[in-house]
Coordinates of C-alpha atoms in Angstrom, one line a residue:
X15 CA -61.0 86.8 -79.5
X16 CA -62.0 88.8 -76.1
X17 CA -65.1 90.1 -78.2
X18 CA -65.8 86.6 -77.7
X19 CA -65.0 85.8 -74.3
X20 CA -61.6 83.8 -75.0
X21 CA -58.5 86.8 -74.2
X22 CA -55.0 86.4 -75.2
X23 CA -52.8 87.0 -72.0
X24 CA -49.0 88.3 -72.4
X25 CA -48.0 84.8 -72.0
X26 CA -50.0 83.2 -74.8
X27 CA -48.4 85.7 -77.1
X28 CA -44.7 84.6 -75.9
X29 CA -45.7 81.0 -75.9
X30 CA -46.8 81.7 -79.7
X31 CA -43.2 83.5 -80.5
X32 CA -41.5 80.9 -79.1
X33 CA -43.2 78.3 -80.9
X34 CA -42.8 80.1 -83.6
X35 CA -39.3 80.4 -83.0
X36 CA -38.2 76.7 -82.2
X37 CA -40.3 75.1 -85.1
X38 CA -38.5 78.1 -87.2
X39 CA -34.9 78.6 -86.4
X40 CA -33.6 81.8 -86.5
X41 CA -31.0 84.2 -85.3
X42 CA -33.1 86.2 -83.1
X43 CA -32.2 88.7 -80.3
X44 CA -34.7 88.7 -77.8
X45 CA -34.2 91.0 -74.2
X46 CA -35.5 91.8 -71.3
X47 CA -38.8 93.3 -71.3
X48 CA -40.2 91.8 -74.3
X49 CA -44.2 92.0 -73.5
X50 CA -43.5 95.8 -73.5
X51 CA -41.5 95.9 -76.6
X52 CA -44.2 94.0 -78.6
X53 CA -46.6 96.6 -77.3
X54 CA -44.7 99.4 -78.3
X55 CA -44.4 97.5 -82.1
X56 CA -48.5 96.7 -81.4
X57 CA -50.0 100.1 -80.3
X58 CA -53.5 98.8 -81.1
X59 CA -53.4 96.4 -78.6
X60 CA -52.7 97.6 -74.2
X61 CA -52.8 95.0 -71.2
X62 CA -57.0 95.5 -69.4
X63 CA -58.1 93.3 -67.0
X64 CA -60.9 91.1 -67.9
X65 CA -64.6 91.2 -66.8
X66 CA -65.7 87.6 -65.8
X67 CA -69.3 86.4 -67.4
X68 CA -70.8 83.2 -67.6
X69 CA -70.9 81.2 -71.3
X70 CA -74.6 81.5 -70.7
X71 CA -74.5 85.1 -70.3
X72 CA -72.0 85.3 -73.5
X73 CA -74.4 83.4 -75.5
X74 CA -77.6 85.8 -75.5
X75 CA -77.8 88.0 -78.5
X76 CA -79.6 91.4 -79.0
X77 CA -82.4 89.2 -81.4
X78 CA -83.0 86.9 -78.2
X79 CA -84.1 90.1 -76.4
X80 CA -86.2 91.9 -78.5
X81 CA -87.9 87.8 -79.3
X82 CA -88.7 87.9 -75.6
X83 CA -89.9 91.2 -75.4
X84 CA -92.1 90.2 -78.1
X85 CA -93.4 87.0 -76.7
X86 CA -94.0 89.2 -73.2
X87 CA -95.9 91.6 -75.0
X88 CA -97.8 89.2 -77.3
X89 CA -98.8 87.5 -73.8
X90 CA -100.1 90.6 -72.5
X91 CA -102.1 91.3 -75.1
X92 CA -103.7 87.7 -75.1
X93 CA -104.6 88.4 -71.9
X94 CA -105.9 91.7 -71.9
X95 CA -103.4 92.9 -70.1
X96 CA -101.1 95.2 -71.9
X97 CA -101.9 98.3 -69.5
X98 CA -99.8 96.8 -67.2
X99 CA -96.5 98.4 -69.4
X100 CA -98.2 101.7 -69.4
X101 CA -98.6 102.0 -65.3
X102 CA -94.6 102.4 -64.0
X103 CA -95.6 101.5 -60.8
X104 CA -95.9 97.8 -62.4
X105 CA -92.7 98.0 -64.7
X106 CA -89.8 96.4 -62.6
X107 CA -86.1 96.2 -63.9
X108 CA -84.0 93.7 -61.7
X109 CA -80.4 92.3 -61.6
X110 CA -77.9 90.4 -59.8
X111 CA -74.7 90.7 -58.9
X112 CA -72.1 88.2 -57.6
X113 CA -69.1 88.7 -55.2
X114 CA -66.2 86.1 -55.2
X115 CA -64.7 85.7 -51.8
X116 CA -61.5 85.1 -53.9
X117 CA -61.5 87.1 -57.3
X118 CA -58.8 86.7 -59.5
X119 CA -58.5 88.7 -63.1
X120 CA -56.0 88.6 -65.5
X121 CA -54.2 90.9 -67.8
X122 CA -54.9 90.2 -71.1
X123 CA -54.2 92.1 -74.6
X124 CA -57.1 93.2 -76.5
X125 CA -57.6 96.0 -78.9
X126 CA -57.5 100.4 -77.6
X127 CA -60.8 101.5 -77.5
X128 CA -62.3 97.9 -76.7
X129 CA -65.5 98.8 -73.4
X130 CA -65.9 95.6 -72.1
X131 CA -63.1 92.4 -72.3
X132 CA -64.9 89.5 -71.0
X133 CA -63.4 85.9 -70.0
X134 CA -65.7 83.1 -69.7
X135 CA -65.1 81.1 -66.5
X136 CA -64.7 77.5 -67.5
X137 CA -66.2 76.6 -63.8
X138 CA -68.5 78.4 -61.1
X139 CA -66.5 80.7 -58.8
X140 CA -66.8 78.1 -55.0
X141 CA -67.3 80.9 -52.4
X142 CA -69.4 84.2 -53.6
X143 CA -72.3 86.2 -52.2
X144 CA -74.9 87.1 -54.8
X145 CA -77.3 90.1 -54.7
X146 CA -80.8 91.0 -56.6
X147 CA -81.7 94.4 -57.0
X148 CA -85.5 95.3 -58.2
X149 CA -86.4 98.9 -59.2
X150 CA -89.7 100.0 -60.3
X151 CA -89.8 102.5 -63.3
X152 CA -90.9 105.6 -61.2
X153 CA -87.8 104.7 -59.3
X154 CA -88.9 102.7 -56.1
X155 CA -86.5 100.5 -54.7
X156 CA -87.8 96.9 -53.5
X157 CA -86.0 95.0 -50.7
X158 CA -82.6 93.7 -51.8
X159 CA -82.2 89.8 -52.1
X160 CA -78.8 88.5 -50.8
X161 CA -77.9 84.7 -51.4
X162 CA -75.0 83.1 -49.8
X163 CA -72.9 80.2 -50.6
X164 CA -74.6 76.9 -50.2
X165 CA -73.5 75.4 -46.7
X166 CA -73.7 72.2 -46.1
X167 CA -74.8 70.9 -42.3
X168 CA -74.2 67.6 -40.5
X169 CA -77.1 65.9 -40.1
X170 CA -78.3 65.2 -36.0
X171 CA -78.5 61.8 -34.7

């Protein structure tokens, strides 16, 4: 599930036991400290903290890339200009970054080994400062873009 932007937190997993275990009676005897105990039983699975992406973002696939590079490049070609890849002076690469004024991660479970555990956000983050940075492919920087939280101003009378 975190493959797929939907994590399992330690409590989800001792909601699920104790589901489980009221719909199930059983003599069971549960301690203290029983997220680490199942971890120790689980040693496939540690606590990470989750990276935050958009559904949008979680939705693109490595075919939806290589289509739009195709459709770029067919476009270039059309209009005679497919030079314009071969120049890196005319190549740019840029992304964006955003900075909640209030972040909050979780711990979640997912599998050792595991690079990136994503969480969609089920609503945009209210206060954050977004940055764009552009670099050419011969490695010139262009001027950062900073966009601030929308602010909203009374109107004059």
């Amino acid at each position: 599930m975190p493959r797929k932007g939907f994590p399992r937190k330690s409590d989800d997993v001792l909601d699920t036991v104790q589901k489980y275990s009221t719909e199930n009676p059983k003599e069971t005897p549960f301690v203290n400290n029983r997220p680490k105990a199942f971890l120790k039983r689980h040693p496939t699975l540690i606590p990470r903290n989750s990276e935050r992406v958009t559904k949008a973002n979680a939705s693109i696939a490595e075919c939806d890339i290589k289509k739009w590079f195709q459709e770029i490049r067919n476009h270039l070609t059309s209009e005679n200009h497919l030079d314009i890849v071969q120049d890196p002076r005319r190549v740019f690469n840029a992304d964006e970054t955003g900075f909640q004024a209030y972040p909050t991660t979780a711990r979640i479970l997912a599998a050792k080994g595991d690079k990136n555990v994503y969480a969609v956000q089920q609503r945009n983050p209210t206060e954050s400062v977004t940055v764009l940075f552009t670099f050419s492919a011969d490695g010139i920087t262009s001027p950062s873009l900073i966009l601030v939280s929308r602010v909203s101003l009374s109107r004059c009378e």
